[in-house]
C-alpha cells in the first residue's frame, strides 16, 4: 500500500510538472526602450495587441523608457531582478549601443526570450551611378577607400556595421572607410540623389519607394537567400561573405525562475503561431525571424561577440 502511494505521488508530480512550466502570465508589462512611434515601440504594441486579442495574456501594458540606444531601459530592466511579468523589446541596435555608449549593463544581465522579426539591409547607388553591381562598387572602393563615401544611419548602428563587414569581406581596412552618418532616411536620400556619396545603406523599406521609382538602384541585399518580392541580388551571391539582419527581439528581467521563463516563451510561441501575428507581419512588411528559448540564448551571445568585433574593426570601440 505504501509503495502504491509513492507511485501515485510520483505520477501526480509528473503530471503537475508541465502545468507548472505552462503557467499563465498575468498583468504583463512590456517596456519599449525608446520613444513612442519608433520600431521598438511599434513591435511592443503589436505584441500587446496579439497577446490580448488571442487571449494568450491579459492584461498587457506597454510603457516607454527612451534614451541612449535603449541602454537606459536595459539598466532599468536589470534592476527588476526576479520580475517574471516584465519583458523588454530590443534588437541589434541595442547590442551595438551597449558597446558604443560604454553601458555598464550588458545583455548578460537579462533573460533572453525570443528573436521576433527583422529587416535586411540594402546597398543602393543613384540611378545614374556607374556601379551596376557590388563588384563595380568594391573595385572603386579598393582603389581609394577614403574617396568612396557611404551614407547611412547613426554611427555604430546597423548600417555602419554592414559597411564595416563589407570592407572586411572585400579586403579593405575597415578603419579606412568613409562613412557619413545621418539622423534620418530623408537626409541619406538627399545625399544620394545629390551625388554627395557613392552609395547608401539602410533597411530595404527606407529605400523601397525610390528603388521602385527608378531613382535608386539596389545592388545588394544582406540576406542569406533572395527575398520574395524584392528583386535585389544577395551580397553573398556576389562573392562577399556578408549576412546581416536588423533584428528585433524580446528579453525578460534577470533572476526569474525556469518556470517563469518557460511561461513567457510559451506565450510568445503561441503568439507567433497565431494567424493574427502572421497577418501583422504581412501588414507591416516585417520579416519573420522567430527564434525562441535556448536557441535565442546562443544567438544573442554570438551576435554580441560579432558586434563587438565589427565595432572594434571600424575603430568605434576599443
PDB file of C-alpha atoms in Angstrom, residues 91-208:
ATOM      1  CA  UNK A  91      17.389  44.317 -31.023  1.00  0.00           C
ATOM      2  CA  UNK A  92      20.670  44.640 -32.888  1.00  0.00           C
ATOM      3  CA  UNK A  93      20.699  48.426 -32.389  1.00  0.00           C
ATOM      4  CA  UNK A  94      20.836  47.891 -28.614  1.00  0.00           C
ATOM      5  CA  UNK A  95      23.606  45.302 -28.963  1.00  0.00           C
ATOM      6  CA  UNK A  96      25.682  47.979 -30.714  1.00  0.00           C
ATOM      7  CA  UNK A  97      24.652  50.812 -28.373  1.00  0.00           C
ATOM      8  CA  UNK A  98      25.880  48.839 -25.357  1.00  0.00           C
ATOM      9  CA  UNK A  99      29.341  48.938 -26.925  1.00  0.00           C
ATOM     10  CA  UNK A 100      29.371  52.481 -28.306  1.00  0.00           C
ATOM     11  CA  UNK A 101      27.815  54.049 -25.194  1.00  0.00           C
ATOM     12  CA  UNK A 102      30.057  52.144 -22.809  1.00  0.00           C
ATOM     13  CA  UNK A 103      26.985  50.845 -20.978  1.00  0.00           C
ATOM     14  CA  UNK A 104      27.708  49.359 -17.548  1.00  0.00           C
ATOM     15  CA  UNK A 105      24.878  46.876 -18.116  1.00  0.00           C
ATOM     16  CA  UNK A 106      25.023  44.391 -20.985  1.00  0.00           C
ATOM     17  CA  UNK A 107      22.772  41.595 -22.208  1.00  0.00           C
ATOM     18  CA  UNK A 108      24.344  39.034 -19.895  1.00  0.00           C
ATOM     19  CA  UNK A 109      22.244  40.748 -17.214  1.00  0.00           C
ATOM     20  CA  UNK A 110      18.862  39.820 -18.728  1.00  0.00           C
ATOM     21  CA  UNK A 111      16.911  36.672 -19.605  1.00  0.00           C
ATOM     22  CA  UNK A 112      16.696  36.126 -23.397  1.00  0.00           C
ATOM     23  CA  UNK A 113      13.273  35.008 -24.661  1.00  0.00           C
ATOM     24  CA  UNK A 114      12.958  35.275 -28.448  1.00  0.00           C
ATOM     25  CA  UNK A 115      14.091  36.918 -31.667  1.00  0.00           C
ATOM     26  CA  UNK A 116      10.945  38.115 -33.401  1.00  0.00           C
ATOM     27  CA  UNK A 117      11.343  39.996 -36.663  1.00  0.00           C
ATOM     28  CA  UNK A 118      13.949  41.672 -38.801  1.00  0.00           C
ATOM     29  CA  UNK A 119      14.727  43.667 -41.864  1.00  0.00           C
ATOM     30  CA  UNK A 120      17.581  43.100 -44.243  1.00  0.00           C
ATOM     31  CA  UNK A 121      19.837  45.914 -45.359  1.00  0.00           C
ATOM     32  CA  UNK A 122      20.299  47.024 -48.960  1.00  0.00           C
ATOM     33  CA  UNK A 123      23.204  48.793 -50.628  1.00  0.00           C
ATOM     34  CA  UNK A 124      21.946  51.385 -53.107  1.00  0.00           C
ATOM     35  CA  UNK A 125      23.512  53.804 -55.583  1.00  0.00           C
ATOM     36  CA  UNK A 126      21.955  56.664 -57.575  1.00  0.00           C
ATOM     37  CA  UNK A 127      20.298  55.547 -60.808  1.00  0.00           C
ATOM     38  CA  UNK A 128      22.974  57.331 -62.871  1.00  0.00           C
ATOM     39  CA  UNK A 129      25.847  55.705 -60.941  1.00  0.00           C
ATOM     40  CA  UNK A 130      28.479  53.796 -62.935  1.00  0.00           C
ATOM     41  CA  UNK A 131      28.276  50.998 -60.343  1.00  0.00           C
ATOM     42  CA  UNK A 132      25.930  48.323 -61.664  1.00  0.00           C
ATOM     43  CA  UNK A 133      26.675  45.702 -59.003  1.00  0.00           C
ATOM     44  CA  UNK A 134      28.717  45.062 -55.855  1.00  0.00           C
ATOM     45  CA  UNK A 135      31.803  44.110 -57.880  1.00  0.00           C
ATOM     46  CA  UNK A 136      31.850  47.537 -59.564  1.00  0.00           C
ATOM     47  CA  UNK A 137      31.466  49.338 -56.243  1.00  0.00           C
ATOM     48  CA  UNK A 138      34.120  47.231 -54.496  1.00  0.00           C
ATOM     49  CA  UNK A 139      36.611  47.768 -57.330  1.00  0.00           C
ATOM     50  CA  UNK A 140      36.336  51.552 -56.955  1.00  0.00           C
ATOM     51  CA  UNK A 141      36.350  51.252 -53.163  1.00  0.00           C
ATOM     52  CA  UNK A 142      39.611  49.271 -53.159  1.00  0.00           C
ATOM     53  CA  UNK A 143      41.279  51.869 -55.391  1.00  0.00           C
ATOM     54  CA  UNK A 144      40.551  54.700 -52.950  1.00  0.00           C
ATOM     55  CA  UNK A 145      38.737  53.648 -49.728  1.00  0.00           C
ATOM     56  CA  UNK A 146      38.568  57.196 -48.354  1.00  0.00           C
ATOM     57  CA  UNK A 147      37.048  58.655 -51.507  1.00  0.00           C
ATOM     58  CA  UNK A 148      34.214  56.120 -51.737  1.00  0.00           C
ATOM     59  CA  UNK A 149      31.705  57.504 -49.250  1.00  0.00           C
ATOM     60  CA  UNK A 150      28.763  55.544 -47.827  1.00  0.00           C
ATOM     61  CA  UNK A 151      25.718  57.227 -46.280  1.00  0.00           C
ATOM     62  CA  UNK A 152      23.615  55.604 -43.587  1.00  0.00           C
ATOM     63  CA  UNK A 153      22.119  55.964 -40.139  1.00  0.00           C
ATOM     64  CA  UNK A 154      23.832  56.797 -36.866  1.00  0.00           C
ATOM     65  CA  UNK A 155      27.488  55.951 -36.248  1.00  0.00           C
ATOM     66  CA  UNK A 156      27.803  52.426 -34.880  1.00  0.00           C
ATOM     67  CA  UNK A 157      24.302  51.450 -35.984  1.00  0.00           C
ATOM     68  CA  UNK A 158      23.286  48.566 -38.239  1.00  0.00           C
ATOM     69  CA  UNK A 159      24.074  50.490 -41.457  1.00  0.00           C
ATOM     70  CA  UNK A 160      27.566  51.365 -40.232  1.00  0.00           C
ATOM     71  CA  UNK A 161      28.149  47.764 -39.146  1.00  0.00           C
ATOM     72  CA  UNK A 162      27.207  46.489 -42.595  1.00  0.00           C
ATOM     73  CA  UNK A 163      29.742  48.814 -44.270  1.00  0.00           C
ATOM     74  CA  UNK A 164      32.387  47.550 -41.843  1.00  0.00           C
ATOM     75  CA  UNK A 165      31.526  43.916 -42.642  1.00  0.00           C
ATOM     76  CA  UNK A 166      31.596  44.670 -46.378  1.00  0.00           C
ATOM     77  CA  UNK A 167      35.030  46.283 -46.085  1.00  0.00           C
ATOM     78  CA  UNK A 168      36.435  43.310 -44.189  1.00  0.00           C
ATOM     79  CA  UNK A 169      34.983  40.834 -46.699  1.00  0.00           C
ATOM     80  CA  UNK A 170      36.433  42.869 -49.586  1.00  0.00           C
ATOM     81  CA  UNK A 171      39.895  43.014 -48.027  1.00  0.00           C
ATOM     82  CA  UNK A 172      39.670  46.732 -47.210  1.00  0.00           C
ATOM     83  CA  UNK A 173      40.843  48.067 -43.834  1.00  0.00           C
ATOM     84  CA  UNK A 174      37.553  48.883 -42.023  1.00  0.00           C
ATOM     85  CA  UNK A 175      39.250  51.806 -40.248  1.00  0.00           C
ATOM     86  CA  UNK A 176      39.707  53.481 -43.640  1.00  0.00           C
ATOM     87  CA  UNK A 177      36.053  53.503 -44.623  1.00  0.00           C
ATOM     88  CA  UNK A 178      34.380  56.842 -45.271  1.00  0.00           C
ATOM     89  CA  UNK A 179      31.015  56.520 -43.560  1.00  0.00           C
ATOM     90  CA  UNK A 180      28.726  59.554 -43.389  1.00  0.00           C
ATOM     91  CA  UNK A 181      26.070  59.152 -40.646  1.00  0.00           C
ATOM     92  CA  UNK A 182      22.683  60.853 -40.903  1.00  0.00           C
ATOM     93  CA  UNK A 183      19.921  61.047 -38.318  1.00  0.00           C
ATOM     94  CA  UNK A 184      17.136  60.137 -40.750  1.00  0.00           C
ATOM     95  CA  UNK A 185      16.429  58.369 -44.026  1.00  0.00           C
ATOM     96  CA  UNK A 186      15.450  61.650 -45.699  1.00  0.00           C
ATOM     97  CA  UNK A 187      18.941  63.072 -45.198  1.00  0.00           C
ATOM     98  CA  UNK A 188      20.554  59.871 -46.507  1.00  0.00           C
ATOM     99  CA  UNK A 189      18.317  60.002 -49.573  1.00  0.00           C
ATOM    100  CA  UNK A 190      19.180  63.668 -50.238  1.00  0.00           C
ATOM    101  CA  UNK A 191      22.907  62.861 -50.051  1.00  0.00           C
ATOM    102  CA  UNK A 192      22.450  60.017 -52.543  1.00  0.00           C
ATOM    103  CA  UNK A 193      20.300  61.933 -55.005  1.00  0.00           C
ATOM    104  CA  UNK A 194      22.661  64.903 -54.735  1.00  0.00           C
ATOM    105  CA  UNK A 195      25.623  62.639 -55.598  1.00  0.00           C
ATOM    106  CA  UNK A 196      27.380  63.618 -52.356  1.00  0.00           C
ATOM    107  CA  UNK A 197      28.114  59.940 -51.619  1.00  0.00           C
ATOM    108  CA  UNK A 198      28.885  56.885 -53.731  1.00  0.00           C
ATOM    109  CA  UNK A 199      26.395  54.559 -52.027  1.00  0.00           C
ATOM    110  CA  UNK A 200      23.828  54.345 -49.264  1.00  0.00           C
ATOM    111  CA  UNK A 201      22.897  51.653 -46.772  1.00  0.00           C
ATOM    112  CA  UNK A 202      19.583  51.189 -44.937  1.00  0.00           C
ATOM    113  CA  UNK A 203      16.766  48.743 -44.387  1.00  0.00           C
ATOM    114  CA  UNK A 204      15.010  47.902 -47.664  1.00  0.00           C
ATOM    115  CA  UNK A 205      11.811  49.635 -46.541  1.00  0.00           C
ATOM    116  CA  UNK A 206      13.534  53.022 -46.290  1.00  0.00           C
ATOM    117  CA  UNK A 207      14.564  52.982 -49.946  1.00  0.00           C
ATOM    118  CA  UNK A 208      11.756  50.886 -51.445  1.00  0.00           C
TER     119      UNK A 208
END
